[in-house]
PDB file of C-alpha atoms in Angstrom:
ATOM      1  CA  UNK E   1       6.128 -87.591  34.180  1.00 95.00           C
ATOM      2  CA  UNK E   2       2.547 -87.581  32.901  1.00 97.00           C
ATOM      3  CA  UNK E   3       1.063 -84.885  30.695  1.00 97.00           C
ATOM      4  CA  UNK E   4      -1.862 -84.276  28.412  1.00 98.00           C
ATOM      5  CA  UNK E   5      -4.859 -82.097  27.599  1.00 98.00           C
ATOM      6  CA  UNK E   6      -8.128 -81.472  29.410  1.00 98.00           C
ATOM      7  CA  UNK E   7     -11.272 -80.505  27.494  1.00 98.00           C
ATOM      8  CA  UNK E   8     -13.430 -77.954  29.327  1.00 98.00           C
ATOM      9  CA  UNK E   9     -16.939 -78.240  27.912  1.00 98.00           C
ATOM     10  CA  UNK E  10     -19.219 -75.198  28.089  1.00 96.00           C
ATOM     11  CA  UNK E  11     -22.723 -74.733  26.703  1.00 93.00           C
ATOM     12  CA  UNK E  12     -21.657 -72.554  23.772  1.00 92.00           C
ATOM     13  CA  UNK E  13     -17.915 -73.112  23.577  1.00 94.00           C
ATOM     14  CA  UNK E  14     -15.219 -75.547  24.626  1.00 97.00           C
ATOM     15  CA  UNK E  15     -11.849 -74.607  26.074  1.00 97.00           C
ATOM     16  CA  UNK E  16      -8.669 -76.637  26.368  1.00 97.00           C
ATOM     17  CA  UNK E  17      -6.198 -76.865  29.223  1.00 98.00           C
ATOM     18  CA  UNK E  18      -2.855 -78.620  29.511  1.00 97.00           C
ATOM     19  CA  UNK E  19      -1.555 -80.534  32.502  1.00 98.00           C
ATOM     20  CA  UNK E  20       1.673 -82.056  33.705  1.00 98.00           C
ATOM     21  CA  UNK E  21       2.378 -84.177  36.780  1.00 98.00           C
ATOM     22  CA  UNK E  22       5.989 -84.795  37.788  1.00 97.00           C
ATOM     23  CA  UNK E  23       7.453 -87.101  40.417  1.00 97.00           C
ATOM     24  CA  UNK E  24      11.195 -86.493  40.633  1.00 96.00           C
ATOM     25  CA  UNK E  25      13.946 -85.712  43.118  1.00 96.00           C
ATOM     26  CA  UNK E  26      16.286 -82.731  42.870  1.00 96.00           C
ATOM     27  CA  UNK E  27      19.156 -84.415  40.930  1.00 96.00           C
ATOM     28  CA  UNK E  28      16.789 -85.476  38.138  1.00 96.00           C
ATOM     29  CA  UNK E  29      15.129 -82.064  38.124  1.00 97.00           C
ATOM     30  CA  UNK E  30      18.471 -80.304  37.755  1.00 95.00           C
ATOM     31  CA  UNK E  31      19.040 -82.337  34.588  1.00 96.00           C
ATOM     32  CA  UNK E  32      16.111 -80.392  33.090  1.00 94.00           C
ATOM     33  CA  UNK E  33      17.400 -76.968  34.123  1.00 94.00           C
ATOM     34  CA  UNK E  34      17.901 -76.024  30.463  1.00 95.00           C
ATOM     35  CA  UNK E  35      14.120 -75.584  30.258  1.00 94.00           C
ATOM     36  CA  UNK E  36      14.360 -72.482  32.445  1.00 95.00           C
ATOM     37  CA  UNK E  37      14.246 -68.977  31.020  1.00 94.00           C
ATOM     38  CA  UNK E  38      17.273 -66.846  31.927  1.00 94.00           C
ATOM     39  CA  UNK E  39      15.170 -64.880  34.440  1.00 93.00           C
ATOM     40  CA  UNK E  40      14.122 -68.148  36.073  1.00 94.00           C
ATOM     41  CA  UNK E  41      17.685 -69.405  36.116  1.00 96.00           C
ATOM     42  CA  UNK E  42      18.826 -66.187  37.785  1.00 96.00           C
ATOM     43  CA  UNK E  43      16.200 -66.660  40.501  1.00 95.00           C
ATOM     44  CA  UNK E  44      17.037 -70.339  40.913  1.00 96.00           C
ATOM     45  CA  UNK E  45      20.690 -69.462  41.472  1.00 96.00           C
ATOM     46  CA  UNK E  46      19.689 -67.373  44.517  1.00 96.00           C
ATOM     47  CA  UNK E  47      18.053 -70.334  46.277  1.00 96.00           C
ATOM     48  CA  UNK E  48      20.169 -71.751  49.092  1.00 94.00           C
ATOM     49  CA  UNK E  49      18.277 -74.824  50.266  1.00 96.00           C
ATOM     50  CA  UNK E  50      17.614 -78.050  48.376  1.00 96.00           C
ATOM     51  CA  UNK E  51      13.920 -78.086  49.370  1.00 95.00           C
ATOM     52  CA  UNK E  52      13.373 -74.625  47.876  1.00 96.00           C
ATOM     53  CA  UNK E  53      15.292 -75.609  44.747  1.00 97.00           C
ATOM     54  CA  UNK E  54      13.269 -78.800  44.270  1.00 97.00           C
ATOM     55  CA  UNK E  55       9.934 -77.052  44.835  1.00 96.00           C
ATOM     56  CA  UNK E  56      10.837 -74.317  42.362  1.00 96.00           C
ATOM     57  CA  UNK E  57      11.940 -76.752  39.661  1.00 97.00           C
ATOM     58  CA  UNK E  58       8.919 -79.004  40.182  1.00 97.00           C
ATOM     59  CA  UNK E  59       6.602 -76.047  39.654  1.00 96.00           C
ATOM     60  CA  UNK E  60       8.431 -74.473  36.742  1.00 96.00           C
ATOM     61  CA  UNK E  61       9.095 -77.665  34.799  1.00 96.00           C
ATOM     62  CA  UNK E  62       5.537 -78.942  35.304  1.00 97.00           C
ATOM     63  CA  UNK E  63       4.179 -75.548  34.221  1.00 96.00           C
ATOM     64  CA  UNK E  64       6.248 -75.415  31.054  1.00 94.00           C
ATOM     65  CA  UNK E  65       5.276 -78.949  30.078  1.00 95.00           C
ATOM     66  CA  UNK E  66       1.610 -78.113  30.726  1.00 96.00           C
ATOM     67  CA  UNK E  67       1.922 -74.976  28.587  1.00 94.00           C
ATOM     68  CA  UNK E  68       3.507 -77.100  25.874  1.00 93.00           C
ATOM     69  CA  UNK E  69       0.535 -79.466  25.934  1.00 95.00           C
ATOM     70  CA  UNK E  70      -1.839 -76.538  25.517  1.00 94.00           C
ATOM     71  CA  UNK E  71       0.025 -74.346  23.021  1.00 91.00           C
ATOM     72  CA  UNK E  72       2.376 -76.868  21.350  1.00 89.00           C
ATOM     73  CA  UNK E  73       5.214 -74.445  22.137  1.00 85.00           C
ATOM     74  CA  UNK E  74       8.537 -76.271  21.914  1.00 85.00           C
ATOM     75  CA  UNK E  75      10.980 -73.596  23.065  1.00 87.00           C
ATOM     76  CA  UNK E  76      10.371 -73.853  26.784  1.00 88.00           C
ATOM     77  CA  UNK E  77      13.259 -71.566  27.665  1.00 89.00           C
ATOM     78  CA  UNK E  78      11.478 -68.722  25.847  1.00 88.00           C
ATOM     79  CA  UNK E  79       8.735 -68.778  28.495  1.00 90.00           C
ATOM     80  CA  UNK E  80       9.282 -67.131  31.859  1.00 91.00           C
ATOM     81  CA  UNK E  81       6.994 -67.830  34.800  1.00 92.00           C
ATOM     82  CA  UNK E  82       7.439 -65.030  37.299  1.00 87.00           C
ATOM     83  CA  UNK E  83       5.700 -64.008  40.508  1.00 86.00           C
ATOM     84  CA  UNK E  84       2.773 -61.665  41.103  1.00 81.00           C
ATOM     85  CA  UNK E  85       2.740 -59.411  44.154  1.00 78.00           C
ATOM     86  CA  UNK E  86       0.976 -62.137  46.163  1.00 78.00           C
ATOM     87  CA  UNK E  87       3.380 -64.778  44.836  1.00 79.00           C
ATOM     88  CA  UNK E  88       0.969 -66.243  42.285  1.00 86.00           C
ATOM     89  CA  UNK E  89       2.584 -67.442  39.034  1.00 88.00           C
ATOM     90  CA  UNK E  90       2.528 -65.122  36.017  1.00 87.00           C
ATOM     91  CA  UNK E  91       3.349 -66.472  32.549  1.00 91.00           C
ATOM     92  CA  UNK E  92       5.467 -64.245  30.336  1.00 85.00           C
ATOM     93  CA  UNK E  93       6.540 -65.156  26.818  1.00 76.00           C
ATOM     94  CA  UNK E  94       7.666 -63.528  23.596  1.00 57.00           C
ATOM     95  CA  UNK E  95       4.315 -64.507  22.094  1.00 62.00           C
ATOM     96  CA  UNK E  96       1.611 -63.545  24.595  1.00 60.00           C
ATOM     97  CA  UNK E  97      -1.252 -65.986  24.201  1.00 73.00           C
ATOM     98  CA  UNK E  98      -3.015 -64.998  27.445  1.00 88.00           C
ATOM     99  CA  UNK E  99      -2.089 -68.308  29.036  1.00 92.00           C
ATOM    100  CA  UNK E 100      -1.783 -68.675  32.800  1.00 94.00           C
ATOM    101  CA  UNK E 101      -0.922 -71.562  35.104  1.00 96.00           C
ATOM    102  CA  UNK E 102      -1.888 -72.962  38.474  1.00 97.00           C
ATOM    103  CA  UNK E 103       0.864 -74.818  40.325  1.00 97.00           C
ATOM    104  CA  UNK E 104       1.027 -77.116  43.337  1.00 97.00           C
ATOM    105  CA  UNK E 105       3.766 -79.296  44.765  1.00 95.00           C
ATOM    106  CA  UNK E 106       4.100 -81.669  47.694  1.00 96.00           C
ATOM    107  CA  UNK E 107       7.141 -83.794  48.544  1.00 94.00           C
ATOM    108  CA  UNK E 108       8.610 -84.849  45.188  1.00 96.00           C
ATOM    109  CA  UNK E 109       5.336 -84.335  43.294  1.00 97.00           C
ATOM    110  CA  UNK E 110       4.560 -81.310  41.149  1.00 97.00           C
ATOM    111  CA  UNK E 111       1.304 -80.561  39.327  1.00 98.00           C
ATOM    112  CA  UNK E 112       0.545 -77.727  36.926  1.00 98.00           C
ATOM    113  CA  UNK E 113      -2.466 -76.735  34.864  1.00 98.00           C
ATOM    114  CA  UNK E 114      -2.108 -74.350  31.915  1.00 97.00           C
ATOM    115  CA  UNK E 115      -5.276 -72.616  30.779  1.00 96.00           C
ATOM    116  CA  UNK E 116      -6.562 -69.587  28.842  1.00 95.00           C
ATOM    117  CA  UNK E 117      -7.304 -66.556  31.011  1.00 92.00           C
ATOM    118  CA  UNK E 118     -10.936 -66.687  29.873  1.00 94.00           C
ATOM    119  CA  UNK E 119     -11.402 -69.921  31.818  1.00 97.00           C
ATOM    120  CA  UNK E 120      -9.859 -69.932  35.328  1.00 96.00           C
ATOM    121  CA  UNK E 121      -8.617 -73.078  37.049  1.00 98.00           C
ATOM    122  CA  UNK E 122      -6.982 -73.734  40.398  1.00 97.00           C
ATOM    123  CA  UNK E 123      -5.224 -76.901  41.574  1.00 98.00           C
ATOM    124  CA  UNK E 124      -3.789 -78.089  44.872  1.00 97.00           C
ATOM    125  CA  UNK E 125      -2.229 -81.318  46.119  1.00 98.00           C
ATOM    126  CA  UNK E 126      -1.601 -82.339  49.723  1.00 97.00           C
ATOM    127  CA  UNK E 127      -0.340 -85.453  51.449  1.00 96.00           C
ATOM    128  CA  UNK E 128      -2.160 -86.917  54.428  1.00 95.00           C
ATOM    129  CA  UNK E 129       0.019 -85.831  57.332  1.00 93.00           C
ATOM    130  CA  UNK E 130      -0.794 -86.478  60.982  1.00 90.00           C
ATOM    131  CA  UNK E 131       1.349 -83.488  61.941  1.00 91.00           C
ATOM    132  CA  UNK E 132      -0.948 -81.168  59.967  1.00 92.00           C
ATOM    133  CA  UNK E 133      -4.311 -82.677  60.895  1.00 92.00           C
ATOM    134  CA  UNK E 134      -4.923 -80.439  63.922  1.00 93.00           C
ATOM    135  CA  UNK E 135      -4.245 -77.327  61.850  1.00 92.00           C
ATOM    136  CA  UNK E 136      -6.518 -78.544  59.054  1.00 93.00           C
ATOM    137  CA  UNK E 137      -9.281 -79.492  61.502  1.00 93.00           C
ATOM    138  CA  UNK E 138      -9.152 -76.018  63.060  1.00 92.00           C
ATOM    139  CA  UNK E 139     -10.011 -74.524  59.661  1.00 90.00           C
ATOM    140  CA  UNK E 140     -13.114 -76.671  59.089  1.00 92.00           C
ATOM    141  CA  UNK E 141     -16.515 -74.970  59.523  1.00 91.00           C
ATOM    142  CA  UNK E 142     -19.382 -76.633  61.437  1.00 91.00           C
ATOM    143  CA  UNK E 143     -21.323 -77.474  58.265  1.00 93.00           C
ATOM    144  CA  UNK E 144     -18.204 -78.988  56.734  1.00 95.00           C
ATOM    145  CA  UNK E 145     -17.823 -81.394  59.668  1.00 94.00           C
ATOM    146  CA  UNK E 146     -21.327 -82.638  58.836  1.00 95.00           C
ATOM    147  CA  UNK E 147     -20.439 -83.003  55.153  1.00 96.00           C
ATOM    148  CA  UNK E 148     -17.403 -85.126  56.009  1.00 95.00           C
ATOM    149  CA  UNK E 149     -19.375 -87.243  58.479  1.00 92.00           C
ATOM    150  CA  UNK E 150     -22.092 -87.951  55.910  1.00 92.00           C
ATOM    151  CA  UNK E 151     -19.534 -88.977  53.266  1.00 92.00           C
ATOM    152  CA  UNK E 152     -17.417 -92.125  53.102  1.00 93.00           C
ATOM    153  CA  UNK E 153     -14.281 -90.113  53.901  1.00 95.00           C
ATOM    154  CA  UNK E 154     -12.396 -90.737  57.116  1.00 94.00           C
ATOM    155  CA  UNK E 155     -11.810 -87.556  59.106  1.00 94.00           C
ATOM    156  CA  UNK E 156      -8.122 -86.983  58.214  1.00 95.00           C
ATOM    157  CA  UNK E 157      -8.870 -87.445  54.508  1.00 96.00           C
ATOM    158  CA  UNK E 158     -11.952 -85.245  54.770  1.00 97.00           C
ATOM    159  CA  UNK E 159      -9.978 -82.446  56.400  1.00 96.00           C
ATOM    160  CA  UNK E 160      -7.351 -82.724  53.673  1.00 97.00           C
ATOM    161  CA  UNK E 161      -9.995 -82.613  50.930  1.00 98.00           C
ATOM    162  CA  UNK E 162     -11.471 -79.436  52.446  1.00 96.00           C
ATOM    163  CA  UNK E 163      -7.991 -77.910  52.731  1.00 95.00           C
ATOM    164  CA  UNK E 164      -7.081 -78.604  49.089  1.00 97.00           C
ATOM    165  CA  UNK E 165     -10.397 -77.208  47.880  1.00 96.00           C
ATOM    166  CA  UNK E 166      -9.828 -73.934  49.728  1.00 94.00           C
ATOM    167  CA  UNK E 167      -6.256 -73.729  48.467  1.00 93.00           C
ATOM    168  CA  UNK E 168      -7.428 -74.257  44.876  1.00 95.00           C
ATOM    169  CA  UNK E 169     -10.086 -71.555  45.219  1.00 95.00           C
ATOM    170  CA  UNK E 170      -7.559 -69.090  46.640  1.00 92.00           C
ATOM    171  CA  UNK E 171      -5.366 -69.691  43.588  1.00 92.00           C
ATOM    172  CA  UNK E 172      -8.205 -68.668  41.293  1.00 93.00           C
ATOM    173  CA  UNK E 173      -8.681 -65.453  43.281  1.00 90.00           C
ATOM    174  CA  UNK E 174      -4.912 -65.061  43.723  1.00 83.00           C
ATOM    175  CA  UNK E 175      -5.334 -64.175  47.385  1.00 72.00           C
ATOM    176  CA  UNK E 176      -2.946 -66.687  48.938  1.00 64.00           C
ATOM    177  CA  UNK E 177      -3.990 -67.730  52.447  1.00 60.00           C
ATOM    178  CA  UNK E 178      -5.622 -64.392  53.300  1.00 65.00           C
ATOM    179  CA  UNK E 179      -9.183 -65.497  52.460  1.00 70.00           C
ATOM    180  CA  UNK E 180     -11.451 -66.061  55.465  1.00 74.00           C
ATOM    181  CA  UNK E 181     -12.459 -69.728  55.766  1.00 76.00           C
ATOM    182  CA  UNK E 182     -16.102 -68.785  56.275  1.00 78.00           C
ATOM    183  CA  UNK E 183     -16.053 -66.917  52.978  1.00 84.00           C
ATOM    184  CA  UNK E 184     -14.756 -70.071  51.258  1.00 89.00           C
ATOM    185  CA  UNK E 185     -17.163 -72.386  53.111  1.00 93.00           C
ATOM    186  CA  UNK E 186     -18.126 -75.544  51.257  1.00 96.00           C
ATOM    187  CA  UNK E 187     -21.872 -76.023  50.848  1.00 97.00           C
ATOM    188  CA  UNK E 188     -22.117 -79.532  49.389  1.00 97.00           C
ATOM    189  CA  UNK E 189     -19.788 -82.508  49.088  1.00 98.00           C
ATOM    190  CA  UNK E 190     -20.928 -85.606  47.223  1.00 96.00           C
ATOM    191  CA  UNK E 191     -19.172 -88.602  45.738  1.00 96.00           C
ATOM    192  CA  UNK E 192     -19.566 -89.040  41.987  1.00 96.00           C
ATOM    193  CA  UNK E 193     -17.924 -92.233  40.788  1.00 95.00           C
ATOM    194  CA  UNK E 194     -14.365 -92.174  42.100  1.00 95.00           C
ATOM    195  CA  UNK E 195     -14.178 -88.416  42.766  1.00 97.00           C
ATOM    196  CA  UNK E 196     -15.839 -85.902  45.090  1.00 98.00           C
ATOM    197  CA  UNK E 197     -17.701 -82.868  43.767  1.00 98.00           C
ATOM    198  CA  UNK E 198     -18.201 -79.816  45.967  1.00 98.00           C
ATOM    199  CA  UNK E 199     -19.930 -76.452  45.725  1.00 98.00           C
ATOM    200  CA  UNK E 200     -19.374 -73.252  47.698  1.00 96.00           C
ATOM    201  CA  UNK E 201     -21.825 -71.381  49.891  1.00 94.00           C
ATOM    202  CA  UNK E 202     -20.663 -67.900  48.854  1.00 93.00           C
ATOM    203  CA  UNK E 203     -19.144 -68.578  45.438  1.00 94.00           C
ATOM    204  CA  UNK E 204     -21.943 -70.396  43.660  1.00 94.00           C
ATOM    205  CA  UNK E 205     -20.294 -69.869  40.267  1.00 97.00           C
ATOM    206  CA  UNK E 206     -17.522 -72.356  41.160  1.00 98.00           C
ATOM    207  CA  UNK E 207     -17.246 -76.034  42.008  1.00 98.00           C
ATOM    208  CA  UNK E 208     -14.450 -78.344  43.088  1.00 99.00           C
ATOM    209  CA  UNK E 209     -13.557 -81.856  41.986  1.00 99.00           C
ATOM    210  CA  UNK E 210     -11.311 -83.868  44.309  1.00 98.00           C
ATOM    211  CA  UNK E 211      -9.562 -87.214  43.979  1.00 98.00           C
ATOM    212  CA  UNK E 212      -7.829 -89.326  46.631  1.00 97.00           C
ATOM    213  CA  UNK E 213      -4.967 -91.614  45.595  1.00 97.00           C
ATOM    214  CA  UNK E 214      -2.654 -93.352  48.020  1.00 94.00           C
ATOM    215  CA  UNK E 215      -1.726 -90.823  50.711  1.00 95.00           C
ATOM    216  CA  UNK E 216      -2.456 -87.830  48.471  1.00 97.00           C
ATOM    217  CA  UNK E 217      -5.458 -85.643  47.749  1.00 98.00           C
ATOM    218  CA  UNK E 218      -5.733 -83.410  44.688  1.00 98.00           C
ATOM    219  CA  UNK E 219      -8.478 -80.858  44.043  1.00 99.00           C
ATOM    220  CA  UNK E 220      -9.324 -78.721  41.032  1.00 99.00           C
ATOM    221  CA  UNK E 221     -11.633 -75.693  41.268  1.00 98.00           C
ATOM    222  CA  UNK E 222     -13.333 -74.490  38.096  1.00 98.00           C
ATOM    223  CA  UNK E 223     -16.482 -72.686  36.908  1.00 98.00           C
ATOM    224  CA  UNK E 224     -19.586 -74.558  38.039  1.00 97.00           C
ATOM    225  CA  UNK E 225     -21.171 -74.932  34.600  1.00 97.00           C
ATOM    226  CA  UNK E 226     -18.052 -76.369  32.982  1.00 98.00           C
ATOM    227  CA  UNK E 227     -18.053 -80.104  32.293  1.00 98.00           C
ATOM    228  CA  UNK E 228     -14.391 -81.140  32.287  1.00 98.00           C
ATOM    229  CA  UNK E 229     -13.020 -84.304  30.711  1.00 98.00           C
ATOM    230  CA  UNK E 230     -10.663 -85.334  33.507  1.00 98.00           C
ATOM    231  CA  UNK E 231     -10.263 -89.093  33.030  1.00 97.00           C
ATOM    232  CA  UNK E 232      -6.713 -88.794  31.692  1.00 98.00           C
ATOM    233  CA  UNK E 233      -5.741 -86.341  34.427  1.00 98.00           C
ATOM    234  CA  UNK E 234      -7.066 -88.441  37.313  1.00 98.00           C
ATOM    235  CA  UNK E 235      -5.647 -91.657  35.842  1.00 98.00           C
ATOM    236  CA  UNK E 236      -2.270 -89.956  35.489  1.00 98.00           C
ATOM    237  CA  UNK E 237      -2.460 -88.628  39.052  1.00 98.00           C
ATOM    238  CA  UNK E 238      -3.306 -92.061  40.440  1.00 97.00           C
ATOM    239  CA  UNK E 239      -0.604 -93.823  38.437  1.00 97.00           C
ATOM    240  CA  UNK E 240       2.178 -91.403  39.301  1.00 96.00           C
ATOM    241  CA  UNK E 241       1.298 -91.382  43.008  1.00 95.00           C
ATOM    242  CA  UNK E 242       1.494 -95.171  43.071  1.00 90.00           C
ATOM    243  CA  UNK E 243       4.844 -95.401  41.246  1.00 84.00           C
TER     244      UNK E 243
END
């Protein structure tokens, strides 16, 4: 497990976010079940399949640890993370600090960002998967094919980067997969150091930052004029993927 804080630098004010990245299988996750709020435990007890149980625990445990990094809250079982009507996570606690989370999980990896509502964030992680490449390719716009071709990304990785960026944006808007791909079209994609920075054709107020590590791609979408300090996050992501 890796966790820490992210500084979000703005022109007139800085914000903080918390993150947590977990790589664990179901038996180890169940050992942390005491972190769940009673409402979460009640929901968990309705899950029948191990995959659903693992995904739920990855998301909830990562979220609570991320919230702890941001708020220094120690009583994790006092925080309940429920579902909105489109299945987006909603943080509920006895002390409402207007904190929300963005969650993603893939295989035995879970990632969560905790952030103040004033400063939205969205995160997504995907594994390169030949069985999903055709589906991902079908969602790529003509201009995005050109962006991938002009980058140093191979096509499968490029498709996965595009996919994670769209997923992260949809989490900010809380629309799920109902957003038209053309509406979320990526305008630019450039490599900056070890990450890739993207902008959107129709949502110019946002940008995406993506990192590839091993067989995984992770993207974060955030306000365009924010300068995030992400070194610890990306280092943690790379290290935990390679464990």
